Amino acid sequence: MKADTALAVSGVRVSFPDGRHERVVLDRLDLEIAAGELVVVSGQSGAGKSTLLAVAGLLRRPDSGEVTIAGISARGLSQRQRTALRRDHIAFVYQSANLLPSLTAIEQLELVGHIHRERSTEARRRALALLDEIDMADRADQLPSQLSGGERQRVGIARALMATPSVLIADEPTASLDPARAEVVTNLLAAAATKHAIATLVVAHDTIALDRANRHLILDAGRLREVGS
Amino acid sequence: MFLALRDLRRGARRFMLLGVVIALVAVLSTVLSGLATGLVTDGISGLRALPFEHLAFQRGADATFSRSTLRPAALEKFEALSGVEATEVGSSFVNAASMDGGPSLDLALFGLSADSFLVERPEARAALADTPGLVLASELRDEGVEVGDRYSLGGSNLVLPVVGFTFAGTYGHAPIAFTSLATWQQIQFGSGADGRYSAIALRGGSNDALDAAASATETDVLTKEAAFGGSPGYTAETTTMSLIRGFLLVISALVIGAFFTVLTVQRTRQIGLLKAMGASNGYVLRDGIGQMAILVSAATLGGVAIGCALVLAVGRTKAPVELNVASVATVALSLIVAGVGGSLVAFRRVTQIEPAIALGVEP
């Protein structure tokens, strides 16, 4: 593992029961992403992309193999320790933004500060700065229902950045957006990865994302294959 | 409770139904509490107001005056105890018919000696020492009874004038009337009373000494509170009220538990999202249970306030209702505790939600 590797997945195997048989979704899969690197994974429906994200984001334990986040192996950690490691080092951007309906844009970010036990004044200051960074400062007090799809997704990205993660995991963040908005969101992710030195793992299929990626991997038959290699 | 407070504020309509149900339960509980307090007061307020600590009844009388008859020898035993004040009490229920066209009265008639420690005010002592008469509970004045009115007491040929009014309260839901012990004995036993009376009121003395005297006189010595049980209907009324209030608490806990469970199911993805963000089970539970606590507290306090207003309004009539701060506080606190306790049924469900659900992945 390289010194600047923020996310390392090695020898991971995940299977699901399928009738009387077993369906192997990830098969001795290896992946390393360095800090500041944006890696896009694509693959056919049902190939296991979301499962890969869940394993890499410590949302699911693999049957075997190891996941290392910011140099800390998650193998053998208790549920509580995994939660703490996730809180301190990992953030997610979801396909449908997944904003909490009763919180305004700025409160979506402040909630992260609250979970991190950050002082409320400091959390508010950082939240405002991040909303400003994504040109959403003037929409800070709007509820998700008052935001467009693109705006919601940008707030979702700002919320992820609020956690100051080492690893950012994004599950088809532009799938529900038109091309213009998809480009804005993808550019934001790429800029955030570089500016904040975040290892970013994105599942995407659109060409904009592929263009911004440092590497493009295809998940097939449980293994990752690098495009162009 | 960062999320809980904002959820309550901005999703008020979602919580309205539960809030209304809890408030209604609180209204009902408060009114029942007022009724229970009122019934207790109606049943034993007269006995409670008398300054004694224990009552000695005939053995097996079960704290019931009408089943207890004692003789002077028993009183002498208690009087002989060091530091004990003892006095005879005669008590029976009588019907009093007005000889002057006034209202007919059902009375709890208490016969006391004028020099009894139970008779504290000089004017009351004077009233009992003078010619036979009745000192009535002051609320009877509102029914049109006046000093000087004459009453024929059922079961006897005696006609007694009303000589005054005092705060006497009620016993067995009947207003109390005081008369001298001798007059009471005449009403109860005619000319063959032979010094008999119903019970001995006691003040002071150790429990051991009182127990020894009780053995020697074949009496049961009861505390004042235990003696309340002898008031007609008292035990049945208080037990029924307690049972209803207990059921209401259980119903509240179940309603809140069911609501919180449904809410948890609805919020499964949201809880998964919080956990994916690094929120611990404790954080999520504190948020959810805190939200229920706020909602239940607010609804309970609102319901209790409405219930108190109802009790005060009904209390202006002759209905036996009464507000007691301690009882109302107990009702409110019990409902809140039951509500929060009920929300704990979803505890396991919350802890079992996997964060992977935020990504739409089967855990």
Coordinates of C-alpha atoms in Angstrom, one line a residue:
Chain A
M1 CA 0.0 0.0 0.0
K2 CA 1.3 3.4 -1.0
A3 CA 2.0 6.0 1.7
D4 CA -0.7 8.4 0.4
T5 CA -3.4 5.7 0.1
A6 CA -6.5 6.8 1.9
L7 CA -8.8 3.9 1.0
A8 CA -7.5 0.4 0.5
V9 CA -9.7 -2.6 -0.2
S10 CA -7.8 -5.9 -0.4
G11 CA -9.0 -9.4 -1.1
V12 CA -12.6 -8.5 -0.4
R13 CA -15.2 -11.2 -1.0
V14 CA -19.0 -10.7 -0.6
S15 CA -21.6 -13.2 -1.4
F16 CA -25.4 -13.5 -1.1
P17 CA -27.6 -16.6 -0.8
D18 CA -29.3 -17.2 -4.0
G19 CA -31.8 -20.0 -3.6
R20 CA -29.8 -23.1 -2.7
H21 CA -26.7 -21.5 -4.2
E22 CA -24.5 -18.6 -3.3
R23 CA -24.0 -15.6 -5.6
V24 CA -20.5 -14.1 -5.3
V25 CA -20.8 -10.3 -5.9
L26 CA -17.3 -9.2 -5.0
D27 CA -14.6 -11.8 -5.5
R28 CA -11.1 -11.2 -3.9
L29 CA -11.5 -7.6 -5.0
D30 CA -8.6 -5.1 -4.6
L31 CA -8.7 -1.3 -4.8
E32 CA -6.5 1.5 -3.6
I33 CA -7.3 5.2 -3.9
A34 CA -4.9 7.9 -3.0
A35 CA -5.7 11.1 -1.2
G36 CA -7.0 13.6 -3.8
E37 CA -7.6 11.0 -6.4
L38 CA -11.1 10.6 -8.1
V39 CA -11.9 7.0 -9.2
V40 CA -15.0 6.2 -11.2
V41 CA -16.4 2.7 -11.1
S42 CA -19.0 1.6 -13.6
G43 CA -20.5 -1.7 -14.5
Q44 CA -23.7 -3.4 -15.4
S45 CA -26.8 -3.3 -13.3
G46 CA -26.4 -5.9 -10.5
A47 CA -22.7 -6.1 -10.9
G48 CA -22.2 -5.2 -7.2
K49 CA -21.3 -1.5 -7.5
S50 CA -23.4 -0.5 -4.5
T51 CA -22.2 -3.4 -2.5
L52 CA -18.6 -2.3 -3.2
L53 CA -19.5 1.2 -2.0
A54 CA -21.1 -0.2 1.2
V55 CA -18.1 -2.3 1.9
A56 CA -15.6 0.5 1.2
G57 CA -17.7 2.9 3.3
L58 CA -17.8 0.5 6.3
L59 CA -21.6 0.1 5.9
R60 CA -21.3 -3.6 5.4
R61 CA -18.8 -6.2 6.6
P62 CA -17.3 -8.3 3.8
D63 CA -17.3 -12.1 4.1
S64 CA -13.5 -11.9 4.0
G65 CA -10.8 -9.4 3.1
E66 CA -9.8 -6.1 4.6
V67 CA -10.7 -2.5 4.3
T68 CA -8.3 0.2 5.4
I69 CA -9.3 3.8 5.9
A70 CA -6.7 6.5 6.4
G71 CA -4.3 3.8 7.5
I72 CA -6.6 2.2 10.0
S73 CA -7.7 -1.4 9.3
A74 CA -11.4 -2.0 9.9
R75 CA -10.9 -5.7 10.3
G76 CA -11.8 -6.8 13.8
L77 CA -13.3 -3.5 14.8
S78 CA -16.5 -3.6 16.8
Q79 CA -19.7 -2.0 15.5
R80 CA -19.1 1.0 17.7
Q81 CA -15.5 1.4 16.4
R82 CA -16.5 1.1 12.8
T83 CA -19.2 3.8 13.4
A84 CA -16.5 6.1 14.9
L85 CA -14.1 5.4 12.0
R86 CA -16.9 6.1 9.5
R87 CA -17.8 9.3 11.3
D88 CA -14.2 10.6 11.4
H89 CA -13.0 9.6 7.9
I90 CA -15.9 8.7 5.5
A91 CA -18.7 10.7 3.9
F92 CA -21.3 9.8 1.4
V93 CA -23.1 11.4 -1.5
Y94 CA -26.2 9.6 -2.6
Q95 CA -28.1 9.2 -5.8
S96 CA -31.1 11.2 -4.6
A97 CA -29.3 13.5 -2.2
N98 CA -31.0 11.9 0.8
L99 CA -31.5 15.2 2.5
L100 CA -33.5 15.3 5.7
P101 CA -36.9 16.9 4.9
S102 CA -37.2 18.9 8.1
L103 CA -33.8 20.5 8.0
T104 CA -32.8 23.6 5.9
A105 CA -29.8 23.5 3.7
I106 CA -27.5 24.9 6.3
E107 CA -28.9 22.6 9.0
Q108 CA -28.1 19.6 6.9
L109 CA -24.5 20.6 7.3
E110 CA -24.8 21.6 11.0
L111 CA -26.2 18.2 11.8
V112 CA -22.9 16.7 10.7
G113 CA -21.2 19.1 13.1
H114 CA -23.6 18.0 15.8
I115 CA -22.8 14.4 15.3
H116 CA -19.1 15.2 15.4
R117 CA -19.7 17.1 18.7
E118 CA -18.5 20.3 17.1
R119 CA -19.3 23.6 18.8
S120 CA -22.5 25.0 17.2
T121 CA -21.0 28.4 16.3
E122 CA -18.0 26.8 14.6
A123 CA -20.3 24.3 12.8
R124 CA -22.4 27.2 11.5
R125 CA -19.4 29.1 10.4
R126 CA -18.0 26.1 8.5
A127 CA -21.4 25.2 7.1
L128 CA -21.8 28.7 5.7
A129 CA -18.3 28.7 4.2
L130 CA -19.1 25.3 2.5
L131 CA -22.4 26.5 1.1
D132 CA -20.6 29.6 -0.2
E133 CA -18.0 27.3 -1.8
I134 CA -20.8 25.6 -3.8
D135 CA -22.6 28.9 -4.5
M136 CA -25.5 28.0 -2.2
A137 CA -25.1 30.5 0.6
D138 CA -28.2 32.4 -0.5
R139 CA -30.2 29.2 -0.3
A140 CA -29.0 28.3 3.2
D141 CA -32.4 28.7 4.9
Q142 CA -34.4 26.7 2.3
L143 CA -35.9 23.3 3.0
P144 CA -35.1 20.5 0.6
S145 CA -38.7 20.8 -0.8
Q146 CA -37.8 24.3 -1.8
L147 CA -34.6 23.3 -3.7
S148 CA -34.2 22.0 -7.2
G149 CA -32.7 18.5 -7.8
G150 CA -29.3 20.0 -8.7
E151 CA -29.3 22.3 -5.6
R152 CA -30.2 19.4 -3.4
Q153 CA -27.3 17.4 -4.7
R154 CA -24.9 20.3 -4.2
V155 CA -26.1 20.5 -0.6
G156 CA -25.5 16.8 -0.3
I157 CA -21.9 17.3 -1.5
A158 CA -21.4 20.2 1.0
R159 CA -22.8 18.0 3.7
A160 CA -20.3 15.3 2.9
L161 CA -17.5 17.8 2.9
M162 CA -18.6 19.1 6.3
A163 CA -17.4 15.8 7.8
T164 CA -13.8 16.7 6.5
P165 CA -13.5 13.1 5.3
S166 CA -10.4 11.2 4.1
V167 CA -12.7 9.2 1.8
L168 CA -15.7 10.3 -0.1
I169 CA -18.1 7.7 -1.6
A170 CA -20.6 8.8 -4.2
D171 CA -23.4 6.5 -5.5
E172 CA -24.5 7.8 -9.0
P173 CA -24.7 11.4 -7.8
T174 CA -25.8 12.7 -11.2
A175 CA -28.2 9.9 -12.2
S176 CA -31.3 12.0 -11.6
L177 CA -29.9 15.3 -13.1
D178 CA -30.0 16.8 -16.5
P179 CA -26.6 17.1 -18.3
A180 CA -26.0 20.7 -17.3
R181 CA -26.6 20.1 -13.7
A182 CA -24.8 16.8 -13.8
E183 CA -21.7 18.7 -15.0
V184 CA -21.9 21.2 -12.1
V185 CA -22.1 18.4 -9.6
T186 CA -19.3 16.4 -11.1
N187 CA -17.1 19.4 -11.3
L188 CA -17.8 20.1 -7.6
L189 CA -16.8 16.5 -6.7
A190 CA -13.7 16.7 -8.7
A191 CA -12.7 20.0 -7.3
A192 CA -13.4 18.9 -3.7
A193 CA -11.3 15.8 -4.2
T194 CA -8.4 17.9 -5.3
K195 CA -8.8 20.9 -2.9
H196 CA -9.5 18.8 0.2
A197 CA -7.2 15.9 -0.7
I198 CA -10.1 13.4 -0.5
A199 CA -9.9 9.9 -1.9
T200 CA -13.1 9.9 -3.9
L201 CA -14.8 6.7 -5.1
V202 CA -17.7 7.4 -7.5
V203 CA -20.1 5.0 -9.2
A204 CA -21.2 6.7 -12.4
H205 CA -21.8 6.0 -16.0
D206 CA -22.0 9.5 -17.6
T207 CA -19.1 10.7 -19.8
I208 CA -18.7 13.9 -17.7
A209 CA -17.7 11.9 -14.7
L210 CA -15.5 9.6 -16.7
D211 CA -13.8 12.7 -18.1
R212 CA -13.0 14.2 -14.7
A213 CA -11.8 10.8 -13.2
N214 CA -8.2 10.1 -12.6
R215 CA -9.0 6.4 -13.1
H216 CA -11.9 4.6 -14.6
L217 CA -12.6 1.1 -13.3
I218 CA -15.2 -1.4 -14.5
L219 CA -16.7 -3.9 -12.0
D220 CA -17.3 -7.2 -13.8
A221 CA -17.7 -10.7 -12.4
G222 CA -16.8 -9.5 -8.9
R223 CA -13.5 -7.9 -9.9
L224 CA -12.3 -4.5 -10.9
R225 CA -10.7 -3.9 -14.3
E226 CA -9.0 -0.7 -15.2
V227 CA -10.1 0.9 -18.4
G228 CA -7.2 1.6 -20.7
S229 CA -4.8 -0.7 -18.8
Chain B
M1 CA -31.8 16.5 19.9
F2 CA -30.7 18.7 16.9
L3 CA -32.9 16.8 14.5
A4 CA -35.8 16.0 16.9
L5 CA -36.5 19.7 17.7
R6 CA -36.6 20.7 14.0
D7 CA -38.6 17.7 13.1
L8 CA -41.2 18.6 15.7
R9 CA -41.3 22.3 14.6
R10 CA -41.5 21.7 10.9
G11 CA -43.5 18.4 10.9
A12 CA -46.1 19.5 13.5
R13 CA -49.0 18.1 11.6
R14 CA -47.4 14.6 11.6
F15 CA -47.3 14.6 15.4
M16 CA -50.7 16.3 15.9
L17 CA -52.7 13.1 16.1
L18 CA -50.5 11.6 18.8
G19 CA -50.4 14.9 20.6
V20 CA -54.2 15.1 20.6
V21 CA -54.5 11.5 21.8
I22 CA -52.0 12.0 24.7
A23 CA -53.7 15.3 25.6
L24 CA -57.1 13.6 25.7
V25 CA -55.7 10.9 27.9
A26 CA -54.2 13.6 30.2
V27 CA -57.6 15.4 30.3
L28 CA -59.3 12.2 31.3
S29 CA -56.7 11.3 33.8
T30 CA -56.8 14.8 35.4
V31 CA -60.6 14.8 35.6
L32 CA -60.5 11.3 37.1
S33 CA -57.8 12.4 39.6
G34 CA -60.1 15.4 40.5
L35 CA -63.0 13.0 40.9
A36 CA -60.9 10.6 43.0
T37 CA -59.7 13.4 45.2
G38 CA -63.2 14.8 45.5
L39 CA -64.6 11.4 46.4
V40 CA -62.0 10.8 49.0
T41 CA -62.7 14.3 50.5
D42 CA -66.4 13.5 50.4
G43 CA -65.8 10.2 52.1
I44 CA -63.4 11.1 54.9
S45 CA -62.8 14.9 55.1
G46 CA -64.7 15.1 58.4
L47 CA -62.6 12.3 59.9
R48 CA -59.4 13.7 58.5
A49 CA -60.1 17.1 60.1
L50 CA -60.4 15.7 63.6
P51 CA -57.1 15.9 65.5
F52 CA -56.5 12.3 66.5
E53 CA -53.8 9.9 65.4
H54 CA -55.4 6.5 66.0
L55 CA -58.9 5.0 66.4
A56 CA -59.7 2.0 68.4
F57 CA -62.6 -0.1 67.2
Q58 CA -64.3 -3.2 68.5
R59 CA -62.2 -6.2 67.3
G60 CA -63.4 -7.3 63.9
A61 CA -65.3 -4.1 63.2
D62 CA -63.2 -3.5 60.1
A63 CA -62.9 0.3 60.9
T64 CA -66.6 0.6 60.6
F65 CA -68.3 2.7 63.2
S66 CA -71.6 1.0 62.8
R67 CA -70.1 -2.4 63.5
S68 CA -68.2 -1.3 66.6
T69 CA -69.6 -0.8 70.1
L70 CA -67.3 -0.2 73.1
R71 CA -67.9 0.2 76.8
P72 CA -66.4 2.6 79.3
A73 CA -63.9 0.0 80.6
A74 CA -62.1 0.1 77.3
L75 CA -61.6 3.8 77.4
E76 CA -60.2 3.6 81.0
K77 CA -57.4 1.2 79.7
F78 CA -56.4 3.7 77.1
E79 CA -56.7 6.7 79.4
A80 CA -54.3 5.0 81.8
L81 CA -51.5 4.9 79.2
S82 CA -48.8 7.4 79.8
G83 CA -48.8 10.3 77.2
V84 CA -52.0 9.1 75.6
E85 CA -55.1 11.2 75.2
A86 CA -58.2 9.1 74.7
T87 CA -61.8 10.1 74.1
E88 CA -65.0 8.3 73.1
V89 CA -66.6 8.8 69.7
G90 CA -70.1 7.9 68.9
S91 CA -70.9 7.8 65.2
S92 CA -73.9 6.7 63.1
F93 CA -75.8 7.8 60.0
V94 CA -79.2 9.4 60.7
N95 CA -81.9 11.0 58.7
A96 CA -83.0 14.4 60.0
A97 CA -86.5 15.7 59.1
S98 CA -87.1 19.4 59.5
M99 CA -89.9 20.4 61.8
D100 CA -89.9 23.9 60.2
G101 CA -90.4 23.1 56.5
G102 CA -86.7 23.1 55.8
P103 CA -84.8 20.4 53.8
S104 CA -84.6 16.9 55.0
L105 CA -80.9 15.9 55.8
D106 CA -78.9 12.7 55.7
L107 CA -76.2 13.2 58.4
A108 CA -73.1 11.4 59.7
L109 CA -73.8 12.1 63.3
F110 CA -70.8 12.3 65.7
G111 CA -71.3 12.3 69.4
L112 CA -68.4 13.8 71.3
S113 CA -67.9 14.8 74.9
A114 CA -67.6 18.6 75.4
D115 CA -64.3 18.1 77.2
S116 CA -62.9 15.8 74.4
F117 CA -59.5 16.7 72.9
L118 CA -61.3 16.5 69.6
V119 CA -63.3 19.6 70.4
E120 CA -60.7 22.3 70.2
R121 CA -62.7 25.6 70.0
P122 CA -64.2 27.0 73.1
E123 CA -67.5 27.9 71.4
A124 CA -67.8 24.3 70.1
R125 CA -67.2 23.0 73.7
A126 CA -69.9 25.4 74.9
A127 CA -72.3 24.2 72.1
L128 CA -71.8 20.6 73.1
A129 CA -72.1 21.3 76.8
D130 CA -75.3 23.3 76.6
T131 CA -78.8 22.0 76.0
P132 CA -78.8 19.2 73.4
G133 CA -78.5 20.5 69.8
L134 CA -76.8 20.0 66.5
V135 CA -73.6 21.6 65.2
L136 CA -73.8 21.1 61.4
A137 CA -71.3 21.1 58.6
S138 CA -71.2 24.7 57.3
E139 CA -72.1 23.6 53.7
L140 CA -75.6 22.8 54.9
R141 CA -76.1 26.5 55.4
D142 CA -76.1 26.8 51.6
E143 CA -79.0 24.4 51.5
G144 CA -81.1 26.7 53.5
V145 CA -80.6 25.3 57.0
E146 CA -80.5 28.0 59.7
V147 CA -79.6 28.3 63.3
G148 CA -82.7 27.5 65.4
D149 CA -84.2 25.1 62.8
R150 CA -85.5 22.0 64.6
Y151 CA -84.9 18.5 63.4
S152 CA -86.5 15.2 64.3
L153 CA -83.8 12.5 64.1
G154 CA -84.9 9.2 62.6
G155 CA -85.1 6.2 65.0
S156 CA -85.7 8.4 68.0
N157 CA -88.3 10.7 69.4
L158 CA -85.7 13.4 69.8
V159 CA -86.1 16.9 68.2
L160 CA -82.9 18.9 68.3
P161 CA -82.3 22.5 67.3
V162 CA -79.5 23.6 65.1
V163 CA -77.2 25.5 67.4
G164 CA -74.4 26.4 65.0
F165 CA -72.3 25.6 62.0
T166 CA -68.6 24.6 61.8
F167 CA -66.2 23.3 59.3
A168 CA -67.0 19.6 59.9
G169 CA -66.7 18.2 56.4
T170 CA -68.3 14.9 55.4
Y171 CA -68.1 11.2 56.2
G172 CA -69.4 8.5 54.0
H173 CA -70.5 11.2 51.5
A174 CA -72.9 12.6 54.2
P175 CA -72.3 16.0 55.9
I176 CA -71.2 15.7 59.5
A177 CA -73.3 16.9 62.4
F178 CA -71.8 17.0 65.9
T179 CA -73.8 16.6 69.1
S180 CA -72.9 15.7 72.6
L181 CA -72.0 12.1 73.4
A182 CA -75.0 11.8 75.7
T183 CA -77.4 13.0 73.1
W184 CA -75.9 10.6 70.5
Q185 CA -76.2 7.7 73.0
Q186 CA -79.9 8.6 73.5
I187 CA -80.5 8.7 69.8
Q188 CA -78.7 5.4 69.3
F189 CA -79.6 3.4 72.4
G190 CA -82.5 5.2 74.0
S191 CA -82.4 5.1 77.7
G192 CA -80.3 1.9 77.9
A193 CA -77.1 3.3 76.5
D194 CA -75.1 2.1 79.5
G195 CA -72.1 4.3 78.4
R196 CA -71.7 2.6 75.1
Y197 CA -70.0 4.4 72.1
S198 CA -68.5 3.4 68.8
A199 CA -64.8 4.0 69.0
I200 CA -62.0 5.6 70.9
A201 CA -60.0 8.4 69.4
L202 CA -56.4 8.4 70.5
R203 CA -53.6 10.9 70.4
G204 CA -50.0 10.3 71.5
G205 CA -48.4 7.2 72.9
S206 CA -46.2 4.5 71.5
N207 CA -47.4 1.9 69.1
D208 CA -46.3 -0.9 71.6
A209 CA -48.3 0.7 74.4
L210 CA -51.4 1.1 72.1
D211 CA -51.1 -2.5 70.9
A212 CA -50.9 -3.8 74.5
A213 CA -54.0 -1.8 75.4
A214 CA -55.7 -3.0 72.3
S215 CA -55.0 -6.6 73.3
A216 CA -56.3 -6.0 76.8
T217 CA -59.5 -4.4 75.6
E218 CA -60.1 -6.7 72.6
T219 CA -60.0 -3.7 70.2
D220 CA -58.2 -3.0 66.9
V221 CA -56.2 0.2 67.0
L222 CA -55.8 1.7 63.5
T223 CA -54.0 4.7 62.2
K224 CA -56.1 7.6 60.9
E225 CA -55.4 6.6 57.3
A226 CA -56.3 3.0 57.9
A227 CA -59.5 4.1 59.6
F228 CA -60.5 5.9 56.4
G229 CA -61.1 2.5 54.9
G230 CA -64.2 2.1 57.0
S231 CA -66.0 5.0 55.3
P232 CA -68.8 3.5 53.2
G233 CA -67.6 3.0 49.6
Y234 CA -64.2 4.5 50.3
T235 CA -62.1 1.4 49.4
A236 CA -64.3 0.5 46.4
E237 CA -64.1 4.1 45.1
T238 CA -60.4 4.6 45.5
T239 CA -59.6 1.1 44.1
T240 CA -61.8 1.8 41.1
M241 CA -60.2 5.1 40.4
S242 CA -56.7 3.7 40.8
L243 CA -57.6 0.9 38.4
I244 CA -58.9 3.3 35.8
R245 CA -55.9 5.6 36.1
G246 CA -53.6 2.5 35.9
F247 CA -55.4 1.4 32.7
L248 CA -55.1 4.9 31.2
L249 CA -51.3 4.9 31.9
V250 CA -51.0 1.5 30.2
I251 CA -53.1 2.7 27.3
S252 CA -50.9 5.8 26.9
A253 CA -47.7 3.7 27.0
L254 CA -49.1 1.4 24.4
V255 CA -50.3 4.2 22.1
I256 CA -47.0 6.0 22.3
G257 CA -45.1 2.7 21.8
A258 CA -47.2 1.9 18.7
F259 CA -46.8 5.4 17.3
F260 CA -43.1 5.4 17.9
T261 CA -42.7 2.0 16.3
V262 CA -44.6 3.2 13.2
L263 CA -42.5 6.3 13.1
T264 CA -39.3 4.3 13.4
V265 CA -40.4 2.1 10.5
Q266 CA -41.2 5.2 8.4
R267 CA -37.9 6.6 9.3
T268 CA -35.8 3.5 8.7
R269 CA -33.9 5.1 5.8
Q270 CA -33.4 8.3 7.7
I271 CA -32.1 6.5 10.7
G272 CA -29.8 4.5 8.3
L273 CA -28.6 7.8 6.9
L274 CA -27.8 9.2 10.3
K275 CA -25.9 6.0 11.1
A276 CA -24.0 6.2 7.8
M277 CA -23.0 9.7 8.8
G278 CA -21.5 8.3 11.9
A279 CA -24.3 8.7 14.4
S280 CA -24.2 6.1 17.1
N281 CA -27.2 4.1 18.3
G282 CA -27.2 6.2 21.4
Y283 CA -27.3 9.4 19.3
V284 CA -30.3 8.2 17.3
L285 CA -32.1 6.9 20.3
R286 CA -31.5 10.0 22.3
D287 CA -32.9 12.0 19.4
G288 CA -36.0 9.8 18.9
I289 CA -36.9 9.3 22.6
G290 CA -36.1 12.9 23.4
Q291 CA -38.5 13.9 20.6
M292 CA -41.2 11.6 22.2
A293 CA -40.5 13.1 25.6
I294 CA -40.9 16.6 24.4
L295 CA -44.1 15.7 22.5
V296 CA -45.6 13.7 25.4
S297 CA -44.6 16.4 28.0
A298 CA -46.2 19.2 25.9
A299 CA -49.3 17.2 25.1
T300 CA -49.6 16.0 28.8
L301 CA -49.2 19.5 30.2
G302 CA -51.8 20.9 27.7
G303 CA -54.2 18.1 28.6
V304 CA -53.6 18.5 32.3
A305 CA -54.3 22.3 32.0
I306 CA -57.6 21.6 30.2
G307 CA -58.4 18.9 32.7
C308 CA -57.8 21.3 35.6
A309 CA -60.0 23.9 34.0
L310 CA -62.8 21.3 33.6
V311 CA -62.4 20.1 37.2
L312 CA -62.6 23.7 38.4
A313 CA -65.7 24.3 36.3
V314 CA -67.4 21.2 37.5
G315 CA -66.3 21.9 41.1
R316 CA -68.5 24.9 41.1
T317 CA -71.5 22.5 41.0
K318 CA -72.2 20.0 43.8
A319 CA -70.2 17.3 42.0
P320 CA -67.5 15.7 44.3
V321 CA -64.4 16.9 42.4
E322 CA -61.4 18.6 43.8
L323 CA -58.0 19.7 42.5
N324 CA -55.0 18.5 44.4
V325 CA -51.7 19.7 43.2
A326 CA -49.8 16.6 44.3
S327 CA -52.3 14.3 42.6
V328 CA -52.3 16.3 39.4
A329 CA -48.5 16.4 39.4
T330 CA -48.5 12.6 39.9
V331 CA -50.8 12.2 36.9
A332 CA -48.7 14.4 34.7
L333 CA -45.4 12.7 35.7
S334 CA -46.9 9.2 35.4
L335 CA -48.2 9.9 31.9
I336 CA -44.8 11.3 30.8
V337 CA -42.9 8.4 32.3
A338 CA -45.4 5.9 30.7
G339 CA -45.1 7.7 27.4
V340 CA -41.3 7.7 27.4
G341 CA -41.4 4.1 28.6
G342 CA -43.7 3.2 25.8
S343 CA -41.3 4.7 23.2
L344 CA -38.6 2.3 24.5
V345 CA -40.4 -0.6 22.7
A346 CA -38.8 0.6 19.5
F347 CA -35.4 0.6 21.1
R348 CA -34.4 -2.7 19.6
R349 CA -35.8 -1.8 16.2
V350 CA -33.7 1.4 16.1
T351 CA -30.5 -0.4 17.1
Q352 CA -31.1 -3.1 14.4
I353 CA -31.4 -0.6 11.5
E354 CA -28.2 -1.0 9.4
P355 CA -26.5 2.1 7.9
A356 CA -26.2 0.3 4.6
I357 CA -29.9 1.0 4.0
A358 CA -28.9 4.6 3.2
L359 CA -27.3 3.3 0.0
G360 CA -30.3 1.1 -0.7
V361 CA -28.1 -2.0 -0.1
E362 CA -29.4 -5.0 1.7
P363 CA -27.2 -5.4 4.8

